[in-house]
XYZ file of C-alpha atoms in Angstrom:
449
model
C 32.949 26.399 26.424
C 31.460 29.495 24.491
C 29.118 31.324 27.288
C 25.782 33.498 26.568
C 24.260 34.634 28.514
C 20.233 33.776 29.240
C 17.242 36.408 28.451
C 16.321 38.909 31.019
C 12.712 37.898 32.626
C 10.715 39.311 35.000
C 11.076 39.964 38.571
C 10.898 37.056 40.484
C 8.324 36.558 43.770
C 5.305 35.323 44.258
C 2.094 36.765 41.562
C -1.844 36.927 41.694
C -1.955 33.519 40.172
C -5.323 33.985 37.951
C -7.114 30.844 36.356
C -4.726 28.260 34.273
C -6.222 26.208 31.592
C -4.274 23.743 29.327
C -4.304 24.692 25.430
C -7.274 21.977 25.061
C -8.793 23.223 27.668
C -9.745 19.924 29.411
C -7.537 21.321 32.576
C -8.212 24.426 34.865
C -6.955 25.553 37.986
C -6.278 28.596 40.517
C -3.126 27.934 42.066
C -2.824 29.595 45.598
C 0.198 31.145 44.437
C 2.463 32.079 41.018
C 6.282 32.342 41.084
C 8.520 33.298 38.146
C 12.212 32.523 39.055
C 14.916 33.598 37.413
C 17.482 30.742 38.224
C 17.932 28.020 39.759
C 18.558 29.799 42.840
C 15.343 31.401 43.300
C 13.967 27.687 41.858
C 15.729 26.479 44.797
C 14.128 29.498 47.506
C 10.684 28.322 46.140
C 10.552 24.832 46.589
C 12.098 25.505 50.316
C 9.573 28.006 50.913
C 7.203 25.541 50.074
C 8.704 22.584 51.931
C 8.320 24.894 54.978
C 4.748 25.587 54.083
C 4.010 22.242 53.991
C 2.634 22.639 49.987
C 3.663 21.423 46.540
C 4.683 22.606 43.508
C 4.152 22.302 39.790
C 6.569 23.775 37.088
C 4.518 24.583 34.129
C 5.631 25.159 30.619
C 3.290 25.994 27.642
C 0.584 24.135 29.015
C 0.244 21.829 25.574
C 0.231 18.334 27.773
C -3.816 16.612 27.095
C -3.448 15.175 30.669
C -3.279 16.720 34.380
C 0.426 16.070 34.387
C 1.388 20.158 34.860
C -2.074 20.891 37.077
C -0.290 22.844 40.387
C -3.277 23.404 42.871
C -0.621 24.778 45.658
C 2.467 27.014 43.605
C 2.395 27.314 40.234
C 6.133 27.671 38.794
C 6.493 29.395 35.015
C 9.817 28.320 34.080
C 9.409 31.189 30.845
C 12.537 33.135 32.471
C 14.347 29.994 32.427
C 15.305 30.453 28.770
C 18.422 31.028 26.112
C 21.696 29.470 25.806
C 23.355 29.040 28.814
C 26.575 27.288 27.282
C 28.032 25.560 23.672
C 30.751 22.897 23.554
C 31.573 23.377 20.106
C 33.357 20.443 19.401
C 30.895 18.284 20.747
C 27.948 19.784 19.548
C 26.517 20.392 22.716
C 24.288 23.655 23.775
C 23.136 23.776 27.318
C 20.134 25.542 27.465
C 17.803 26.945 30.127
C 15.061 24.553 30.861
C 12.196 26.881 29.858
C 13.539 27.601 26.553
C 10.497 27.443 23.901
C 11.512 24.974 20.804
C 10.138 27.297 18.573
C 13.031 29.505 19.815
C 15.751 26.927 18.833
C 16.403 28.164 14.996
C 17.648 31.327 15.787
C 19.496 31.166 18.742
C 21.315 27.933 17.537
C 21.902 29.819 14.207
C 25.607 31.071 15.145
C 26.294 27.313 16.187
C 25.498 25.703 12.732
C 23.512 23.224 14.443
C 20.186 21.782 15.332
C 18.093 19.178 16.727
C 18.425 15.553 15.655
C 14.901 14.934 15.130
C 11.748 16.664 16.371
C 7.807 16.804 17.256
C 5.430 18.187 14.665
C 4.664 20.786 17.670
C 7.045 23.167 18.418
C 5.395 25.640 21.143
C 6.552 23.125 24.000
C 9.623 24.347 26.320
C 12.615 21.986 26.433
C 11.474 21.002 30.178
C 8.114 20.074 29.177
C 8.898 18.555 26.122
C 11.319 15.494 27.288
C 9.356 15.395 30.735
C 6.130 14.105 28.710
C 8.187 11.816 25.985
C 7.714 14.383 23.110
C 8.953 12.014 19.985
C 9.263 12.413 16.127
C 9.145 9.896 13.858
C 11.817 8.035 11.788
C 12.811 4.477 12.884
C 16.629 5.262 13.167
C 15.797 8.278 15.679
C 14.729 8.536 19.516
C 12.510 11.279 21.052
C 13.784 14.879 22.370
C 15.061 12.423 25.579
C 17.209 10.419 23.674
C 19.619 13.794 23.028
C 20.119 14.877 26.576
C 23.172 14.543 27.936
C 23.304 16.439 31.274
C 20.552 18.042 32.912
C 20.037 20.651 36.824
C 16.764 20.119 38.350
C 16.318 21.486 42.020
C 14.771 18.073 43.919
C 12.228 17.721 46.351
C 15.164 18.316 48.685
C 15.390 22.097 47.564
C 19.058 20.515 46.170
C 19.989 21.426 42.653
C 21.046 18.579 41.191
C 23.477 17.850 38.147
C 23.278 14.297 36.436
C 25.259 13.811 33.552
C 27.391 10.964 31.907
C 29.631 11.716 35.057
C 27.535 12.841 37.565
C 24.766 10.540 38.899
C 24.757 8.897 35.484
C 22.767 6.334 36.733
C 19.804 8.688 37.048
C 20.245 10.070 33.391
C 17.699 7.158 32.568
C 14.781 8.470 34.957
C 15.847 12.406 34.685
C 15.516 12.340 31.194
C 11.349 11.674 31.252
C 10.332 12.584 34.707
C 6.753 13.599 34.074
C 7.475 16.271 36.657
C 7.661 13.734 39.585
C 11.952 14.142 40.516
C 11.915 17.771 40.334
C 12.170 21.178 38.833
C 14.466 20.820 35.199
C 16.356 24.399 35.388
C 19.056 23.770 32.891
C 19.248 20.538 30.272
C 22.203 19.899 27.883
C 21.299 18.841 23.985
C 23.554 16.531 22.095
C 22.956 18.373 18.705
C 24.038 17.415 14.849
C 25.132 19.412 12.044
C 22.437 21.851 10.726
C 20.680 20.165 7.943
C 17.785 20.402 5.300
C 14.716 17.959 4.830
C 13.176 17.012 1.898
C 9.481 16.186 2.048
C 7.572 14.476 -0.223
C 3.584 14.411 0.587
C 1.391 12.512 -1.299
C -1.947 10.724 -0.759
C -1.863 6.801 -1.458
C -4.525 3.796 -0.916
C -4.545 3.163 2.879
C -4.476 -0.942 2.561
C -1.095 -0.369 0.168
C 0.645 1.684 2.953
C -0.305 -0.779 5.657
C 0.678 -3.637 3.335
C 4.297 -2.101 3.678
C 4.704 -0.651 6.727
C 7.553 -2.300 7.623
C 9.540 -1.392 4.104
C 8.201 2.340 4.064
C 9.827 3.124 7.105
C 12.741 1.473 7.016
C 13.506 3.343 3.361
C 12.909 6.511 4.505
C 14.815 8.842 7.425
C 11.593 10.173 8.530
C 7.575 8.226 7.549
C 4.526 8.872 8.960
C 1.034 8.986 7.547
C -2.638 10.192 8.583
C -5.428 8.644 7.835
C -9.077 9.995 7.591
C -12.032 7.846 9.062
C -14.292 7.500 6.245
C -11.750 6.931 3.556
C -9.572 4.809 1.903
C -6.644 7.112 1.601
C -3.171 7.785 3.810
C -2.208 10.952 3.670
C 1.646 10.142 3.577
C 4.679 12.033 4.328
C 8.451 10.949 3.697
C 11.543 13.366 4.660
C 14.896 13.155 3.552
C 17.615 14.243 4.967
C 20.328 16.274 3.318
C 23.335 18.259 3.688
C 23.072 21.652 4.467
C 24.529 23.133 1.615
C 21.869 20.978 -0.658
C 19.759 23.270 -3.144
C 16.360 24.460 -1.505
C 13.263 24.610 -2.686
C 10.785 25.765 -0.020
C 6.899 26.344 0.153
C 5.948 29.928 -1.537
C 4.420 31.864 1.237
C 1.267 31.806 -0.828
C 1.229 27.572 -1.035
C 2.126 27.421 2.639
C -0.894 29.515 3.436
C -3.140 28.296 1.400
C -2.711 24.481 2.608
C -1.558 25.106 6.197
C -3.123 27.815 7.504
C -5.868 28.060 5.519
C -7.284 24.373 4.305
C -5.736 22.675 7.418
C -7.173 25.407 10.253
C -9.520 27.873 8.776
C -11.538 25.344 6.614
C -10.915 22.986 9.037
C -11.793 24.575 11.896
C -15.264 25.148 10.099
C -16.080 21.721 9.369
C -15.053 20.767 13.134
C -17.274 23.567 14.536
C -20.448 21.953 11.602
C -19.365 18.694 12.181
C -20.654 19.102 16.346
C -23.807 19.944 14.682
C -24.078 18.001 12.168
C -22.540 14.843 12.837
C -23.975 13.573 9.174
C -21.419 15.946 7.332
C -18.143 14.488 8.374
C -17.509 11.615 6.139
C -18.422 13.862 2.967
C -15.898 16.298 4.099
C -13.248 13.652 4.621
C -13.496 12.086 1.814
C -13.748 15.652 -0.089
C -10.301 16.086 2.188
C -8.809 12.818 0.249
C -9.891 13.742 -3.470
C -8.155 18.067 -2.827
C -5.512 16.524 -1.127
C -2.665 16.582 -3.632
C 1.282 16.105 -3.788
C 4.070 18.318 -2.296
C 7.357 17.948 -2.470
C 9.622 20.885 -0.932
C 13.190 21.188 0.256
C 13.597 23.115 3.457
C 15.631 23.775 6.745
C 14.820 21.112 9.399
C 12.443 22.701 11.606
C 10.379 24.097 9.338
C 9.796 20.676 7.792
C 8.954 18.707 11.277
C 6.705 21.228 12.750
C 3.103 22.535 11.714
C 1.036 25.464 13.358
C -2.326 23.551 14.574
C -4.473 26.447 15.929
C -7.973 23.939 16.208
C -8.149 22.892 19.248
C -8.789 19.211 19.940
C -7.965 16.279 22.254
C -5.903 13.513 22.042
C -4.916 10.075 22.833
C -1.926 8.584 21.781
C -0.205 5.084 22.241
C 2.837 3.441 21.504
C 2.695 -0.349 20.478
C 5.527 -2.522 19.105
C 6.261 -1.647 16.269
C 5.203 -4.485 13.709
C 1.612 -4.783 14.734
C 0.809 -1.213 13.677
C -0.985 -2.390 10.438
C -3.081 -4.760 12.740
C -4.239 -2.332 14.953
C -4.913 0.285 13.168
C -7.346 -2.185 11.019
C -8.827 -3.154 14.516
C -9.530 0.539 15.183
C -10.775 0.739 11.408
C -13.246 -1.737 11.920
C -14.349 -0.463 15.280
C -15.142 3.029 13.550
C -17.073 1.694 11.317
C -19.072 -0.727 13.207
C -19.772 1.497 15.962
C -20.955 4.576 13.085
C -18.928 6.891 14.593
C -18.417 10.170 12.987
C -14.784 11.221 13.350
C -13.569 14.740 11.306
C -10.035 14.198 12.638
C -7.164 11.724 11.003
C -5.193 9.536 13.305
C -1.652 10.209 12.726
C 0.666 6.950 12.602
C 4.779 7.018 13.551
C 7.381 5.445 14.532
C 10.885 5.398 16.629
C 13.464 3.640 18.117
C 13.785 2.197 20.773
C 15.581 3.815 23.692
C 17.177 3.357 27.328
C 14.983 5.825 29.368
C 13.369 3.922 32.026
C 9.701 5.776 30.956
C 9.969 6.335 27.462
C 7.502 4.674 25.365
C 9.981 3.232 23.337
C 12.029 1.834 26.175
C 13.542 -1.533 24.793
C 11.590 -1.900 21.730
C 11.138 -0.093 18.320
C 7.515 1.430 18.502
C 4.949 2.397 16.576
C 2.467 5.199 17.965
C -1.256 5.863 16.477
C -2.622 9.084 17.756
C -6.247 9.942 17.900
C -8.122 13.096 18.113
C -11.256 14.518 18.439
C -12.576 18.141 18.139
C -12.295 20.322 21.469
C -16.060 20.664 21.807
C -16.829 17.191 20.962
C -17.045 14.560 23.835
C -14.233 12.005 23.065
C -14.608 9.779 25.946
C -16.334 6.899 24.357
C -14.011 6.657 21.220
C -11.026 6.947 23.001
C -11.981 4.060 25.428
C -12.749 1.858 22.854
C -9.240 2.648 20.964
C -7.527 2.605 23.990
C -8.675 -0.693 24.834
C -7.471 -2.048 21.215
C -4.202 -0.879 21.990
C -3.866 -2.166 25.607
C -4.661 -5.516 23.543
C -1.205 -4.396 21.482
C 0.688 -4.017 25.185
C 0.403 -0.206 24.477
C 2.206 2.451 26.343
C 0.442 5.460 26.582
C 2.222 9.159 25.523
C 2.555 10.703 29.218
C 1.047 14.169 27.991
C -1.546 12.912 26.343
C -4.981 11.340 27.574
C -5.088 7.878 28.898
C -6.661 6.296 31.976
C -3.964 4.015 33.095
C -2.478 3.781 36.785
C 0.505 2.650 38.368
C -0.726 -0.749 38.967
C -1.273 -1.398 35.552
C 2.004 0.801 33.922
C 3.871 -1.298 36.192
C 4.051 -4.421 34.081
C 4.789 -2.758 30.749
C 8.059 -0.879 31.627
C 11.023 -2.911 32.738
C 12.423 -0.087 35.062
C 9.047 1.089 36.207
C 10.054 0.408 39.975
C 13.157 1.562 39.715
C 11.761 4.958 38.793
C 9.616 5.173 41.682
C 12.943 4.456 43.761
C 14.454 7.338 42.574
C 11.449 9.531 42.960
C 11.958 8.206 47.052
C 14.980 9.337 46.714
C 14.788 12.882 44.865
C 11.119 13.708 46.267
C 10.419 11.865 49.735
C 7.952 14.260 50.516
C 6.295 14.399 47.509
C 6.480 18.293 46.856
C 6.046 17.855 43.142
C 3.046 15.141 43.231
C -0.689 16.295 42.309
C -3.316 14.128 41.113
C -2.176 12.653 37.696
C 1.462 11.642 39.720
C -0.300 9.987 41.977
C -2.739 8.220 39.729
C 0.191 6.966 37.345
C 2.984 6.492 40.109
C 0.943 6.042 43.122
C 1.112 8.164 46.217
């Protein structure tokens, strides 16, 4: 094992806590106190300080989860100092890494490695801890979410024990430790299986919506990596296919001037404009959409992994996302089709369709079956209750599984019958959190008290 050592941080002990809001700012609080450990040692003096005090605790990462899942009322934990390499098996292809590590910090500290990340999130300001504790997921049918690559993982328990479950430690709770929602502990160090550094090829190109859903089923099985958005008001997917190649492959990446233009600013600047308009002027948003479909044209670029998964997104919104087997995508995105248009909604943002494997973890939305997720959004100012009920209740209709960091309003009694191992999650939660030091309202709405 090749050591390296972690980032310094800031001193440790408790802080004036100020005001914490999520990034869509649906979520505030004032904690009644801020800590900033170090290690899993002073992880460890927290949570006993607070076991003696009689309060709970919330570890909190970049704040990007939609729902209350990271809200800490009592002692707010920053796991920030948590960060860096801790460890690399190089002949496994394994990097331990502190729990707070950002994934936008990945690249260059797993340069000297030669390795990376088997698949990934279009977002990539989440920390590691975060990330799989929500169900963070990519897309490609042959590939699992961020939890699907951790091998061995340290959390300090409701206990104030720092635990270590790996393939030979505790195995049996790799399952539940891998997507915890915050409910079994604190995550202070988690181990990545990794792969071979590689380069993506993307090819983006806008095609007729009803063609796309038509073959579903053979578009993503032909590619590594397929997903699509689609605008309300048009006919057109917005589709994107990634290949994957060797490393050594010739490149041929964005010019900074393209990448600026269409990312930063078309997708946010312009975009961000016609959000902001579109509040106003509700009337506006299907001419801009469909203005979106006809400038929309075809990229194809050749570039390392990460920068091919992930995109900067500085409007704000909200979001809904569910996961539904994975042939009745076409079915119910029609359904939600339909409902737009018969309700006369005016929606400025796409919903973004993927898909995955399926996967062991006892709370992963692809447990036991290969999924397909539709994600909806709505403009941070806007209200989105109304649409998202109504698309949530399509996909409840497709036994959906709601994305834990993103907004739903299902409860334990009803999660219950859609995950196989949903009691047997709550059993270890008993057992690593009798006292419930890291519950706060959204635990207890999803897993009960």
């Amino acid at each position: 094992m090749t050591q390296t050592a972690p980032r310094t941080a800031s001193p440790s002990g408790p802080h004036r806590p100020g005001v914490w809001r999520n990034w869509s700012r649906l979520e505030r609080v004032e904690s009644l106190r801020l800590e900033r450990p170090r290690d899993a040692d002073e992880v460890q003096a927290v949570v006993a300080r607070a076991l003696e005090e009689g309060r709970r605790v919330k570890a909190v990462g970049a704040g990007h989860s939609f729902t209350g899942a990271a809200v800490a009322p009592d002692i707010r934990v920053e796991v920030d100092a948590l960060s860096g390499i801790l460890a690399v098996d190089e002949a496994a292809g394994r990097v331990a890494f502190g729990a707070g590590t950002h994934l936008y910090d990945l690249p260059a500290l797993l340069e000297p490695t030669g390795l990376a990340l088997q698949n990934m999130g279009d977002i990539d300001q989440q920390t590691i801890a975060g990330a799989t504790s929500t169900g963070t997921h990519g897309t490609g049918i042959g590939f699992g979410g961020i939890g699907t690559q951790i091998v061995a993982a340290k959390l300090v328990t409701g206990t104030g024990d720092v635990l270590s479950v790996s393939e030979t430690e505790r195995p049996e709770l790799l399952p539940a430790v891998r997507l915890g929602v915050g409910a079994l502990g604190i995550l202070t160090e988690v181990t990545l299986q990794l792969v071979p550094r590689y380069l993506l090829q993307a090819v983006e190109r806008p095609e007729p919506l009803g063609a796309v859903l038509d073959g579903w089923d053979e578009r993503v099985r032909a590619a590594d990596h397929f997903e699509f958005y689609w605008h309300p008001h048009t006919d057109t997917a917005m589709t994107k296919t990634n290949t994957r190649l060797p490393w050594d492959a010739e490149r041929a990446p964005l010019g900074r001037f393209g990448r600026w233009l269409d990312d930063e600013l078309l997708a946010n600047g312009v975009f961000r404009a016609a959000c902001a308009t579109g509040k106003v002027v509700p009337g506006i948003i299907p001419g801009f959409n469909r203005l979106v479909e006809k400038v929309s044209g075809h990229r194809d670029f050749t570039d390392a992994s990460p920068k091919v998964f992930t995109t900067n997104r500085t409007v704000r919104f909200r979001e809904m996302e569910y996961a539904i087997p994975f042939a009745e995508v076409p079915m119910a995105l029609r359904e939600i089709q339909a409902l737009i248009e018969r309700k006369r909604w005016r929606v400025s943002f796409p919903i973004e369709v993927r898909a995955a494997a399926a996967d062991e973890n006892w709370l992963s939305t692809a447990h036991g079956r290969e999924t397909g997720y539709l994600a909806v959004h709505r403009y941070f100012r806007e209200d989105h209750r109304e649409y998202f009920a109504a698309v949530e209740s399509i996909l409840r209709g497709h036994d959906g599984r709601p994305h834990w960091g993103k907004l739903h309003t299902r409860t334990a009694d009803d999660l219950r019958p859609t995950y196989a191992h949903f009691d047997d999650f709550l059993a270890v939660r008993d057992e690593l959190d009798p006292a419930r030091v890291f519950a706060n309202p959204y635990t207890e709405r999803v897993f009960g008290r």
